[in-house]
Short mmCIF file of C-alpha atoms in Angstrom, two decimals:
data_model
loop_
_atom_site.label_atom_id
_atom_site.label_comp_id
_atom_site.label_asym_id
_atom_site.label_seq_id
_atom_site.Cartn_x
_atom_site.Cartn_y
_atom_site.Cartn_z
CA MET W 1 -1.05 80.79 27.98
CA VAL W 2 -2.68 81.05 24.57
CA MET W 3 0.28 79.28 22.93
CA ALA W 4 0.04 76.37 25.58
CA ARG W 5 -3.72 76.00 24.80
CA ARG W 6 -2.96 75.96 21.05
CA ILE W 7 -0.36 73.15 21.57
CA LEU W 8 -2.92 71.13 23.64
CA GLY W 9 -5.55 71.65 20.86
CA PHE W 10 -3.15 70.33 18.21
CA VAL W 11 -2.20 67.26 20.47
CA PHE W 12 -5.91 66.51 21.10
CA LEU W 13 -6.73 66.78 17.12
CA PHE W 14 -3.92 64.62 16.45
CA LEU W 15 -5.05 61.96 18.87
CA MET W 16 -8.74 62.07 17.49
CA VAL W 17 -7.58 61.67 13.92
CA PHE W 18 -5.31 58.84 14.94
CA ALA W 19 -7.90 57.06 16.83
CA LEU W 20 -10.34 57.44 13.89
CA MET W 21 -7.73 55.97 11.48
CA GLN W 22 -7.09 52.90 13.67
CA CYS W 23 -10.92 52.27 14.01
CA ALA W 24 -11.09 52.56 10.12
CA ARG W 25 -8.40 50.15 9.66
CA ARG W 26 -9.30 46.67 8.52
CA GLY W 27 -7.62 43.69 10.36
CA THR W 28 -7.87 40.03 10.78
CA PRO W 29 -9.11 39.18 14.23
CA SER W 30 -7.42 36.30 16.19
CA GLY W 31 -9.56 33.11 16.46
CA GLY W 32 -7.65 31.70 19.48
CA ASP W 33 -6.59 28.07 19.66
CA LYS W 34 -8.17 25.61 17.22
CA ASP W 35 -10.90 23.54 18.65
CA ILE W 36 -9.86 19.93 19.23
CA THR W 37 -12.69 18.92 21.76
CA PRO W 38 -15.25 16.31 20.45
CA PRO W 39 -18.92 17.09 21.20
CA VAL W 40 -20.11 15.78 24.54
CA LEU W 41 -23.42 13.95 25.14
CA ILE W 42 -25.18 16.01 27.79
CA LYS W 43 -28.60 14.32 28.09
CA ALA W 44 -30.59 11.46 26.65
CA GLU W 45 -34.20 10.78 26.39
CA PRO W 46 -34.88 8.08 27.62
CA ALA W 47 -31.78 8.19 29.84
CA ASN W 48 -28.75 6.38 28.87
CA GLY W 49 -28.80 2.91 30.65
CA SER W 50 -32.47 2.77 30.93
CA LEU W 51 -34.15 -0.34 32.13
CA ASN W 52 -37.60 -1.64 31.09
CA PHE W 53 -37.23 0.45 27.92
CA LYS W 54 -40.44 0.66 25.75
CA SER W 55 -39.92 3.78 23.80
CA LYS W 56 -39.95 4.00 19.98
CA THR W 57 -37.98 7.23 19.89
CA ILE W 58 -34.55 8.17 21.37
CA LYS W 59 -33.11 11.70 21.46
CA LEU W 60 -29.53 12.45 22.06
CA TYR W 61 -28.49 16.07 23.18
CA PHE W 62 -24.90 17.53 22.83
CA ASP W 63 -23.09 20.41 24.25
CA GLU W 64 -22.32 22.06 20.64
CA TYR W 65 -23.69 21.66 17.01
CA ILE W 66 -22.85 18.22 15.44
CA LYS W 67 -23.23 16.67 12.01
CA LEU W 68 -23.51 13.15 11.27
CA LYS W 69 -20.85 11.26 8.86
CA ASP W 70 -21.33 7.89 7.47
CA VAL W 71 -23.79 6.90 10.19
CA GLN W 72 -25.44 4.20 8.27
CA LYS W 73 -21.91 2.63 7.72
CA GLN W 74 -20.52 3.40 11.32
CA LEU W 75 -23.52 2.78 13.42
CA ILE W 76 -23.51 -0.67 15.05
CA ILE W 77 -26.39 -1.86 16.72
CA SER W 78 -26.24 -4.99 19.10
CA PRO W 79 -28.34 -7.15 18.66
CA PRO W 80 -28.77 -6.24 15.21
CA LEU W 81 -32.24 -4.84 14.18
CA LYS W 82 -34.09 -6.17 11.20
CA ASN W 83 -35.06 -2.79 10.08
CA GLN W 84 -32.42 0.21 10.31
CA PRO W 85 -33.72 2.88 12.40
CA GLU W 86 -34.46 6.37 11.16
CA ILE W 87 -31.72 8.86 12.38
CA THR W 88 -32.30 12.67 11.99
CA PRO W 89 -31.10 15.22 11.12
CA GLN W 90 -28.84 14.30 8.30
CA GLY W 91 -27.16 16.76 6.05
CA SER W 92 -27.53 19.55 8.55
CA ALA W 93 -26.04 20.94 11.77
CA SER W 94 -27.89 20.17 14.99
CA LYS W 95 -27.58 19.88 18.85
CA TYR W 96 -29.43 16.76 18.88
CA ILE W 97 -29.97 13.35 17.18
CA GLU W 98 -33.34 11.69 16.86
CA ILE W 99 -33.63 7.91 16.41
CA LYS W 100 -36.89 6.22 15.54
CA ILE W 101 -36.96 2.50 16.14
CA LYS W 102 -38.97 0.55 13.55
CA ASP W 103 -38.59 -3.02 15.07
CA THR W 104 -40.37 -4.77 17.65
CA LEU W 105 -37.64 -5.17 20.49
CA LYS W 106 -36.84 -8.50 22.19
CA GLU W 107 -37.93 -8.92 25.64
CA ASN W 108 -35.18 -8.94 28.61
CA THR W 109 -32.48 -7.87 26.16
CA THR W 110 -29.71 -5.31 26.45
CA TYR W 111 -29.20 -3.16 23.31
CA THR W 112 -26.17 -1.16 22.53
CA PHE W 113 -25.94 1.65 19.95
CA ASN W 114 -22.34 2.24 18.97
CA PHE W 115 -21.92 5.40 16.92
CA GLY W 116 -18.28 4.72 16.00
CA GLN W 117 -16.91 8.14 14.64
CA SER W 118 -20.04 9.19 12.85
CA VAL W 119 -20.79 12.19 15.26
CA GLU W 120 -18.66 15.12 14.76
CA ASP W 121 -18.50 18.92 15.86
CA ASN W 122 -19.94 21.17 13.10
CA ASN W 123 -16.90 23.27 12.84
CA GLU W 124 -13.60 21.04 13.04
CA GLY W 125 -15.18 17.72 12.45
CA ASN W 126 -13.64 16.20 15.85
CA PRO W 127 -15.32 12.90 16.30
CA SER W 128 -16.79 11.69 19.48
CA SER W 129 -15.22 8.08 19.25
CA PHE W 130 -16.69 6.68 22.12
CA LEU W 131 -20.29 7.33 21.95
CA ASN W 132 -22.60 4.56 23.07
CA TYR W 133 -26.25 4.44 23.96
CA VAL W 134 -27.38 1.54 25.98
CA PHE W 135 -30.66 0.26 27.32
CA SER W 136 -32.47 -2.86 28.38
CA THR W 137 -36.04 -4.36 27.70
CA GLY W 138 -35.77 -6.11 31.11
CA ASP W 139 -34.80 -5.40 34.72
CA TYR W 140 -31.16 -5.17 34.39
CA LEU W 141 -28.33 -4.32 31.89
CA ASP W 142 -26.09 -7.24 30.96
CA SER W 143 -22.49 -6.17 31.68
CA LEU W 144 -20.05 -8.79 30.66
CA SER W 145 -17.72 -8.39 27.64
CA ILE W 146 -14.92 -9.92 25.66
CA THR W 147 -12.02 -8.43 23.57
CA GLY W 148 -9.64 -9.55 20.88
CA VAL W 149 -7.92 -8.76 17.52
CA VAL W 150 -8.79 -9.42 13.82
CA ASN W 151 -5.91 -10.33 11.68
CA ASP W 152 -5.67 -11.26 7.86
CA ALA W 153 -4.73 -14.85 7.25
CA PHE W 154 -2.53 -13.99 4.24
CA ASN W 155 -2.13 -10.12 3.84
CA LYS W 156 0.01 -8.13 6.27
CA GLU W 157 -2.81 -5.55 6.85
CA VAL W 158 -6.25 -6.44 7.54
CA ASP W 159 -9.38 -4.94 6.11
CA ASN W 160 -11.38 -2.00 7.66
CA PHE W 161 -14.73 -2.42 9.09
CA VAL W 162 -14.71 -5.92 9.85
CA THR W 163 -17.78 -7.33 11.74
CA VAL W 164 -17.33 -9.31 14.74
CA MET W 165 -20.31 -11.56 15.92
CA LEU W 166 -21.41 -13.88 18.59
CA TYR W 167 -24.12 -16.49 18.07
CA LYS W 168 -25.48 -18.06 21.17
CA VAL W 169 -24.77 -21.81 21.24
CA ASP W 170 -28.09 -23.71 22.15
CA SER W 171 -30.23 -26.31 20.99
CA THR W 172 -31.09 -24.35 17.89
CA TYR W 173 -27.54 -23.53 16.74
CA THR W 174 -25.86 -25.59 13.85
CA ASP W 175 -22.76 -24.83 11.83
CA SER W 176 -25.12 -23.46 9.21
CA THR W 177 -26.79 -20.92 11.45
CA ILE W 178 -24.21 -18.17 10.21
CA TYR W 179 -25.42 -18.68 6.63
CA LYS W 180 -29.17 -18.04 7.56
CA GLN W 181 -29.56 -15.53 10.54
CA PRO W 182 -27.84 -12.77 12.13
CA PRO W 183 -26.10 -13.04 15.45
CA LEU W 184 -27.05 -12.12 18.93
CA TYR W 185 -24.28 -9.73 19.41
CA VAL W 186 -22.23 -7.65 17.10
CA THR W 187 -19.31 -5.02 16.90
CA ASN W 188 -17.18 -3.62 14.39
CA THR W 189 -13.35 -2.72 14.08
CA LEU W 190 -14.33 0.36 11.86
CA ASP W 191 -11.46 2.13 10.10
CA SER W 192 -8.94 2.77 12.60
CA THR W 193 -7.91 -0.47 14.50
CA ASN W 194 -8.11 -4.16 14.19
CA ILE W 195 -8.91 -4.65 17.83
CA PHE W 196 -12.57 -5.29 18.91
CA SER W 197 -14.73 -5.31 22.00
CA LEU W 198 -18.05 -6.79 22.49
CA ASN W 199 -19.82 -5.25 25.58
CA ASN W 200 -23.08 -5.66 27.64
CA LEU W 201 -23.27 -9.41 27.09
CA LYS W 202 -25.07 -11.93 28.86
CA ALA W 203 -23.36 -15.18 30.42
CA GLY W 204 -23.51 -18.13 28.32
CA LYS W 205 -21.97 -20.17 25.78
CA TYR W 206 -21.21 -18.67 22.34
CA ALA W 207 -19.51 -19.14 18.67
CA LEU W 208 -17.23 -16.28 17.91
CA PHE W 209 -16.85 -14.92 14.17
CA ALA W 210 -15.12 -12.27 12.24
CA LEU W 211 -16.68 -11.40 8.83
CA LYS W 212 -15.86 -8.83 6.05
CA ASP W 213 -19.60 -8.31 5.57
CA GLU W 214 -19.71 -7.29 1.95
CA GLY W 215 -23.47 -7.94 1.78
CA ASN W 216 -24.06 -5.72 4.96
CA ASN W 217 -26.48 -8.24 6.21
CA TYR W 218 -24.76 -9.95 9.32
CA MET W 219 -24.85 -13.10 7.54
CA TYR W 220 -22.04 -15.37 5.87
CA ASN W 221 -22.04 -15.30 1.93
CA GLN W 222 -19.26 -17.75 0.81
CA ASN W 223 -18.92 -16.08 -2.61
CA ILE W 224 -18.17 -12.47 -1.38
CA ASP W 225 -17.34 -12.50 2.32
CA LYS W 226 -14.16 -13.24 4.13
CA ILE W 227 -14.57 -15.21 7.28
CA GLY W 228 -12.65 -15.82 10.52
CA PHE W 229 -13.55 -18.56 13.15
CA LEU W 230 -12.25 -19.98 16.32
CA GLY W 231 -13.28 -23.62 16.01
CA TYR W 232 -14.45 -24.03 19.41
CA THR W 233 -17.26 -22.54 21.63
CA ILE W 234 -16.28 -19.77 24.34
CA SER W 235 -17.91 -19.40 27.62
CA ILE W 236 -18.60 -15.96 29.14
CA PRO W 237 -17.48 -14.65 31.38
CA THR W 238 -13.80 -15.10 30.34
CA ASP W 239 -10.52 -13.40 30.66
CA SER W 240 -9.32 -14.75 27.53
CA ILE W 241 -8.25 -12.41 24.53
CA PHE W 242 -9.34 -13.84 21.26
CA ALA W 243 -7.49 -13.68 17.80
CA LEU W 244 -9.41 -14.37 14.50
CA ASP W 245 -7.89 -14.58 11.15
CA LEU W 246 -9.79 -13.52 8.17
CA PHE W 247 -9.68 -15.48 4.86
CA LYS W 248 -11.64 -15.95 1.71
CA GLU W 249 -12.82 -19.62 0.95
CA ILE W 250 -12.65 -21.29 -2.32
CA PRO W 251 -16.56 -21.12 -3.08
CA ASP W 252 -18.37 -23.94 -3.99
CA PHE W 253 -17.97 -25.04 -7.52
CA THR W 254 -20.47 -23.34 -10.06
CA ALA W 255 -20.19 -23.52 -13.67
CA SER W 256 -20.92 -20.19 -15.52
CA VAL W 257 -22.68 -20.21 -18.98
CA PRO W 258 -20.27 -20.77 -21.69
CA SER W 259 -20.10 -18.47 -24.73
CA TYR W 260 -18.36 -17.97 -27.99
CA ALA W 261 -15.43 -15.29 -27.40
CA ALA W 262 -14.13 -15.83 -31.11
CA LYS W 263 -15.19 -17.79 -34.13
CA ASN W 264 -12.79 -20.63 -32.88
CA LYS W 265 -13.00 -20.29 -29.18
CA ILE W 266 -15.55 -20.96 -26.55
CA ILE W 267 -14.89 -19.97 -22.86
CA PHE W 268 -16.03 -22.04 -19.97
CA GLY W 269 -15.91 -19.96 -16.75
CA TYR W 270 -16.57 -21.33 -13.29
CA GLN W 271 -16.13 -20.49 -9.69
CA GLY W 272 -14.64 -22.85 -7.17
CA GLU W 273 -12.07 -25.81 -7.44
CA GLY W 274 -11.67 -26.59 -11.14
CA ASN W 275 -8.83 -29.16 -11.39
CA THR W 276 -11.20 -31.94 -11.91
CA ILE W 277 -13.42 -30.41 -14.62
CA GLU W 278 -14.19 -32.19 -17.97
CA ILE W 279 -16.16 -30.71 -20.88
CA GLU W 280 -18.00 -33.18 -22.75
CA ARG W 281 -19.48 -32.43 -26.13
CA VAL W 282 -22.95 -33.75 -26.81
CA THR W 283 -23.34 -32.35 -30.43
CA PRO W 284 -21.65 -34.70 -32.94
CA LEU W 285 -19.18 -32.86 -35.28
CA PRO W 286 -17.74 -33.74 -38.53
CA ASP W 287 -14.23 -35.53 -38.61
CA SER W 288 -12.78 -32.39 -40.25
CA VAL W 289 -13.37 -30.41 -37.11
CA LYS W 290 -10.47 -30.10 -34.43
CA THR W 291 -10.88 -29.45 -30.93
CA THR W 292 -8.67 -28.94 -27.82
CA ILE W 293 -8.82 -27.46 -24.45
CA SER W 294 -6.48 -25.20 -22.58
CA LYS W 295 -6.56 -23.44 -19.14
CA GLU W 296 -6.47 -19.76 -18.94
CA LEU W 297 -3.44 -18.89 -16.81
CA GLU W 298 -4.51 -17.04 -13.36
CA LYS W 299 -8.11 -17.28 -14.50
CA ASP W 300 -10.88 -19.55 -13.61
CA THR W 301 -11.52 -20.28 -17.29
CA LEU W 302 -11.32 -22.98 -19.71
CA ASN W 303 -10.79 -22.28 -23.25
CA TYR W 304 -12.45 -24.81 -25.90
CA TRP W 305 -10.67 -24.33 -29.13
CA ILE W 306 -12.74 -25.62 -32.26
CA SER W 307 -12.20 -25.38 -35.94
CA PRO W 308 -14.75 -22.94 -37.55
CA PHE W 309 -17.84 -24.69 -38.98
CA LYS W 310 -21.25 -24.07 -39.68
CA ALA W 311 -23.94 -24.79 -36.74
CA ASP W 312 -26.70 -22.91 -34.97
CA SER W 313 -25.65 -24.23 -31.39
CA LEU W 314 -23.48 -26.81 -29.68
CA ILE W 315 -24.82 -28.73 -26.45
CA PHE W 316 -22.12 -29.46 -23.77
CA ARG W 317 -21.91 -31.15 -20.42
CA VAL W 318 -19.66 -29.79 -17.70
CA ILE W 319 -18.64 -32.50 -15.43
CA ASN W 320 -16.86 -31.83 -12.15
CA SER W 321 -15.97 -35.39 -10.87
CA SER W 322 -14.52 -34.28 -7.40
CA GLN W 323 -17.74 -32.18 -6.82
CA LYS W 324 -20.00 -34.77 -8.24
CA THR W 325 -21.74 -32.17 -10.29
CA ILE W 326 -22.97 -32.19 -14.08
CA ASP W 327 -24.15 -29.08 -15.81
CA THR W 328 -25.64 -29.04 -19.38
CA PHE W 329 -25.33 -26.02 -21.68
CA THR W 330 -26.38 -25.00 -25.09
CA VAL W 331 -23.89 -22.64 -26.72
CA LYS W 332 -25.30 -20.61 -29.57
CA SER W 333 -23.25 -19.35 -32.43
CA ARG W 334 -22.20 -15.77 -33.05
CA LYS W 335 -20.81 -13.63 -35.67
CA LEU W 336 -17.23 -13.18 -34.36
CA PRO W 337 -13.67 -12.95 -35.86
CA LEU W 338 -11.18 -15.70 -35.51
CA ASP W 339 -8.56 -15.60 -32.87
CA SER W 340 -5.30 -15.40 -34.92
CA LEU W 341 -1.87 -16.36 -33.53
CA LYS W 342 -0.11 -13.65 -31.37
CA ILE W 343 3.25 -13.94 -29.60
CA SER W 344 4.05 -12.26 -26.48
CA ALA W 345 7.33 -12.32 -24.46
CA ALA W 346 8.61 -12.04 -20.80
CA PRO W 347 8.03 -8.34 -19.74
CA ASN W 348 11.60 -8.23 -18.23
CA LYS W 349 14.25 -8.11 -20.95
CA ASN W 350 17.09 -8.19 -18.40
CA ILE W 351 17.93 -11.90 -18.26
CA SER W 352 19.49 -13.85 -15.42
CA LEU W 353 19.09 -17.34 -14.06
CA GLU W 354 16.49 -15.86 -11.80
CA ASN W 355 14.70 -13.75 -14.65
CA PRO W 356 14.54 -16.20 -17.49
CA PHE W 357 13.33 -15.17 -20.79
CA TRP W 358 10.31 -16.84 -22.45
CA VAL W 359 7.73 -16.18 -25.22
CA SER W 360 4.18 -17.30 -25.19
CA ALA W 361 1.22 -17.75 -27.56
CA ASN W 362 -2.66 -16.95 -27.15
CA ILE W 363 -3.52 -20.29 -28.99
CA PRO W 364 -2.28 -23.70 -28.04
CA ILE W 365 1.13 -24.23 -29.47
CA LYS W 366 1.35 -27.35 -31.64
CA GLN W 367 4.97 -27.37 -32.67
CA VAL W 368 8.14 -25.44 -32.44
CA ASP W 369 10.97 -25.54 -35.01
CA THR W 370 13.97 -24.64 -32.91
CA SER W 371 16.22 -24.75 -36.04
CA LYS W 372 14.44 -21.11 -37.08
CA ILE W 373 15.67 -19.56 -33.55
CA LYS W 374 18.62 -17.36 -34.27
CA ILE W 375 20.43 -15.82 -30.95
CA VAL W 376 23.60 -13.61 -31.29
CA ASN W 377 25.57 -11.54 -28.96
CA LYS W 378 26.58 -7.97 -29.36
CA ASP W 379 29.52 -9.17 -31.55
CA THR W 380 27.06 -11.11 -33.86
CA ILE W 381 28.53 -14.38 -32.63
CA ALA W 382 25.85 -17.19 -32.63
CA ILE W 383 25.13 -18.23 -29.01
CA PRO W 384 23.77 -21.84 -28.45
CA VAL W 385 20.56 -21.61 -26.20
CA LYS W 386 18.19 -24.56 -25.47
CA ALA W 387 14.50 -23.84 -26.05
CA THR W 388 11.81 -26.01 -24.49
CA LEU W 389 8.10 -25.92 -24.71
CA ASP W 390 6.13 -25.88 -21.52
CA SER W 391 2.79 -27.10 -22.63
CA ILE W 392 0.83 -26.06 -19.33
CA LYS W 393 1.75 -22.51 -19.49
CA ASN W 394 1.89 -22.46 -23.59
CA ARG W 395 5.22 -20.91 -23.33
CA LEU W 396 8.65 -21.38 -25.05
CA ASN W 397 11.32 -21.16 -22.27
CA PHE W 398 14.96 -20.17 -23.11
CA ASP W 399 17.93 -21.52 -21.19
CA PHE W 400 20.34 -18.83 -21.01
CA VAL W 401 23.52 -19.12 -19.18
CA VAL W 402 25.47 -16.04 -20.25
CA PRO W 403 28.10 -13.75 -19.04
CA ALA W 404 27.36 -10.23 -17.43
CA GLU W 405 27.53 -7.05 -19.48
CA ASP W 406 26.39 -8.61 -22.74
CA THR W 407 23.64 -8.01 -25.10
CA TYR W 408 21.67 -10.30 -27.34
CA SER W 409 19.49 -10.44 -30.31
CA VAL W 410 16.63 -13.20 -30.35
CA THR W 411 14.98 -13.72 -33.75
CA LEU W 412 12.31 -15.92 -34.38
CA LEU W 413 12.19 -16.62 -38.09
CA PRO W 414 8.92 -17.25 -39.95
CA SER W 415 7.04 -20.56 -38.90
CA THR W 416 9.01 -21.20 -35.61
CA ILE W 417 5.89 -21.61 -33.87
CA THR W 418 2.84 -23.23 -35.17
CA ASP W 419 -0.39 -23.07 -33.48
CA PHE W 420 -3.24 -25.84 -32.92
CA PHE W 421 -4.86 -24.62 -36.10
CA GLY W 422 -1.78 -24.22 -38.39
CA GLY W 423 -1.06 -20.57 -37.95
CA VAL W 424 2.36 -19.68 -37.74
CA ASN W 425 4.50 -16.55 -36.59
CA ASP W 426 5.96 -13.92 -38.81
CA THR W 427 9.72 -12.72 -38.07
CA ILE W 428 9.99 -11.43 -34.60
CA MET W 429 13.06 -9.98 -32.94
CA TYR W 430 13.87 -9.25 -29.29
CA ARG W 431 16.83 -7.24 -27.60
CA LEU W 432 17.93 -8.79 -24.44
CA SER W 433 20.71 -7.70 -22.05
CA SER W 434 22.31 -9.50 -19.06
CA VAL W 435 21.71 -8.53 -15.49
CA ASP W 436 24.74 -6.72 -14.12
CA PRO W 437 25.35 -8.25 -10.54
CA LEU W 438 27.32 -4.83 -9.55
CA GLU W 439 23.91 -3.04 -10.21
CA HIS W 440 22.11 -5.50 -7.93
CA SER W 441 21.84 -6.99 -4.62
CA VAL W 442 22.05 -10.34 -2.92
CA LEU W 443 20.09 -11.24 0.20
CA ASN W 444 20.73 -14.42 2.25
CA VAL W 445 17.74 -15.38 4.51
CA THR W 446 17.92 -18.02 7.66
CA LEU W 447 14.72 -18.81 9.32
CA SER W 448 14.51 -19.53 13.03
CA GLY W 449 11.96 -20.00 15.61
CA ALA W 450 8.62 -21.82 15.13
CA VAL W 451 9.47 -22.73 11.40
CA THR W 452 7.24 -25.33 9.75
CA TYR W 453 8.58 -27.21 6.61
CA PRO W 454 7.89 -27.70 3.70
CA ALA W 455 8.13 -23.88 3.63
CA ILE W 456 7.70 -21.28 0.83
CA VAL W 457 9.97 -18.04 1.45
CA GLN W 458 9.01 -14.97 -0.77
CA ILE W 459 10.50 -11.68 -1.39
CA VAL W 460 7.89 -9.03 -1.60
CA ASN W 461 8.04 -5.40 -2.38
CA GLU W 462 6.21 -2.60 -0.45
CA SER W 463 2.94 -3.46 -2.14
CA ASP W 464 3.17 -7.02 -1.27
CA LYS W 465 3.96 -8.22 -4.94
CA ILE W 466 6.13 -11.19 -5.03
CA VAL W 467 9.46 -10.41 -6.52
CA ARG W 468 11.01 -13.80 -5.84
CA GLU W 469 10.24 -16.90 -4.08
CA LEU W 470 12.03 -20.38 -3.11
CA PHE W 471 10.51 -23.62 -1.93
CA ALA W 472 12.18 -26.05 0.76
CA PRO W 473 11.05 -29.11 2.18
CA ASN W 474 13.76 -29.05 4.84
CA PRO W 475 15.95 -26.04 6.45
CA GLN W 476 18.50 -24.46 4.30
CA LEU W 477 19.88 -20.93 3.55
CA PHE W 478 17.72 -19.08 1.13
CA ILE W 479 19.84 -17.03 -1.48
CA PHE W 480 18.16 -14.51 -3.57
CA LYS W 481 20.37 -13.12 -5.99
CA ASN W 482 20.10 -10.27 -8.52
CA LEU W 483 17.66 -8.38 -6.68
CA LYS W 484 16.95 -4.67 -7.73
CA PRO W 485 18.04 -2.16 -5.15
CA ASN W 486 14.81 -1.49 -3.30
CA LYS W 487 13.10 -1.95 0.05
CA TYR W 488 11.70 -5.45 0.52
CA ARG W 489 9.87 -7.63 3.09
CA ILE W 490 10.03 -11.53 3.58
CA ARG W 491 6.89 -13.47 3.68
CA VAL W 492 7.11 -17.12 4.76
CA ILE W 493 4.23 -19.69 4.27
CA ALA W 494 4.01 -22.89 6.13
CA ASP W 495 3.29 -25.20 3.24
CA VAL W 496 1.79 -28.05 5.19
CA ASN W 497 0.78 -30.10 2.40
CA GLY W 498 3.78 -29.31 0.11
CA ASN W 499 2.00 -28.32 -2.96
CA LYS W 500 4.28 -25.14 -3.29
CA GLU W 501 1.18 -22.77 -2.88
CA TRP W 502 -0.69 -21.17 -0.05
CA ASP W 503 -3.96 -22.88 0.92
CA THR W 504 -6.84 -21.23 2.30
CA GLY W 505 -9.26 -22.46 4.86
CA SER W 506 -12.83 -23.81 4.99
CA TYR W 507 -15.31 -23.15 7.79
CA LEU W 508 -17.58 -26.12 7.35
CA LYS W 509 -14.55 -28.45 7.09
CA GLY W 510 -13.06 -26.96 10.27
CA LYS W 511 -9.74 -26.18 8.22
CA PHE W 512 -7.67 -23.18 8.95
CA PRO W 513 -5.46 -21.53 6.32
CA GLU W 514 -1.83 -22.35 6.14
CA LYS W 515 0.17 -19.92 8.46
CA VAL W 516 1.76 -16.76 6.90
CA SER W 517 4.64 -14.82 8.68
CA TYR W 518 5.92 -11.42 7.57
CA SER W 519 9.34 -9.88 8.64
CA PRO W 520 8.52 -7.25 11.07
CA ASN W 521 10.50 -4.58 9.12
CA LEU W 522 11.41 -3.70 5.60
CA ILE W 523 15.04 -4.64 4.22
CA GLU W 524 16.72 -1.99 2.19
CA LEU W 525 19.01 -3.26 -0.31
CA ARG W 526 21.60 -1.20 -2.30
CA ALA W 527 23.50 -1.85 -5.62
CA ASN W 528 26.55 -4.10 -5.22
CA TRP W 529 25.44 -5.15 -1.85
CA GLU W 530 24.98 -8.43 0.09
CA GLU W 531 22.59 -8.57 2.98
CA LYS W 532 22.16 -11.39 5.70
CA TYR W 533 18.87 -11.62 7.50
CA ASP W 534 17.74 -13.91 10.15
CA PHE W 535 13.76 -14.25 10.29
CA GLU W 536 12.61 -15.45 13.63
CA ILE W 537 9.04 -16.84 13.21
CA ILE W 538 6.72 -16.28 16.13
CA LYS W 539 4.28 -19.02 17.06
#
């Protein structure tokens, strides 16, 4: 009996010690499943959907602690308010939002507050994606709506946060209204989709626009904003789904103030169409002073080259005959060094018919002595190559017709190139090699469906950078040789006017951009590979 009690005592003591050890042991508690539920609006003061609204303060209460994220960017109020409301609290967690309205609201008008994804739960950041607050200052809520999509007229992907606007077409509406005042209704595509919906609308006739509103003022600024428009008035109610194509207009012509960029170069910048610009010098110059004008490639800039001479300032007139504008400028001299001759070459030193070799100069080329160009192959055998001057690009083009798997040395001896001021080059040598077709690909493209000719067919990489392009006035097979193994997409431009470039639109002229189509999928090319691709253009 005594022995049994001792055994029970030892067992009891052991269990006590074990229990104490378990209590003292640290552990990580299980937190359960991750919270993926967005906050829920449980009450609003005044109530959501209120009529005859007169309050200056709105309070929205939620079922959990929330935080605001980018609310100034995400919140869309329709019709727009002149003054942004004060929204609190920001920067701290709360179970409510307070909105203080600073405007005088319009009579008999339905207002919507679309919060986008700005309201998140405090712990996991789950957004309340469909949070809207609606009220009317009249006796009823407007309930009509329209939907649609926004695309980019040139790029495959459209911008985020595109504003979609409705203007009421009445006796006060004109084509210039969009430049001067905000719309009656507004929404935004936010950052997740190109689909839009305008809700709580009143029946009537409207003009519909899309705007990449860089100025954030609900009005069109031609210099910075992209625009999309329909070109016709819509009537609400409607079952139509609308598509708007965003494009950047060529801005109205404006000449920038010219200035010396070097002792022998004055730059004349401009915005808009500059093909008919003339620079007229008013200040007389000595006969010994030489001048010429060149266009800066891929920039809206003209370079006025001038022999250095002493003068405090020069007076010029910038004339754009097509725009019927004349601007007069005084250019003051500055202490600057001379621009001296610099020669650059094509970045790709693997040459083929598709990737020709060229050299260019920073100062207009006056003369080329081709007898001073020496080209030899890997066996040091002289190779006859024709070199021609492209005065528009200020470039010397080399017409290589060469066999594969060969290398070349191109030497420009001193004074091969003479620039406008008489400067000449020193000895320059370039190492070139031929493209090996076995390491490259061939892509054969045929177009079908709603094709418009003339057409420009471009091969672009995954970043939409042009790798190759062909122009065709009529249907043909488009053959692209010597493409590097990579993933590509096809872009087709309906070149309506046949000028071999994409033309944008003009809102006031009612002109839409030329249509651009992208192949729906990427084409993967491998080395020593020939691919055939039929691209069906959708109307």
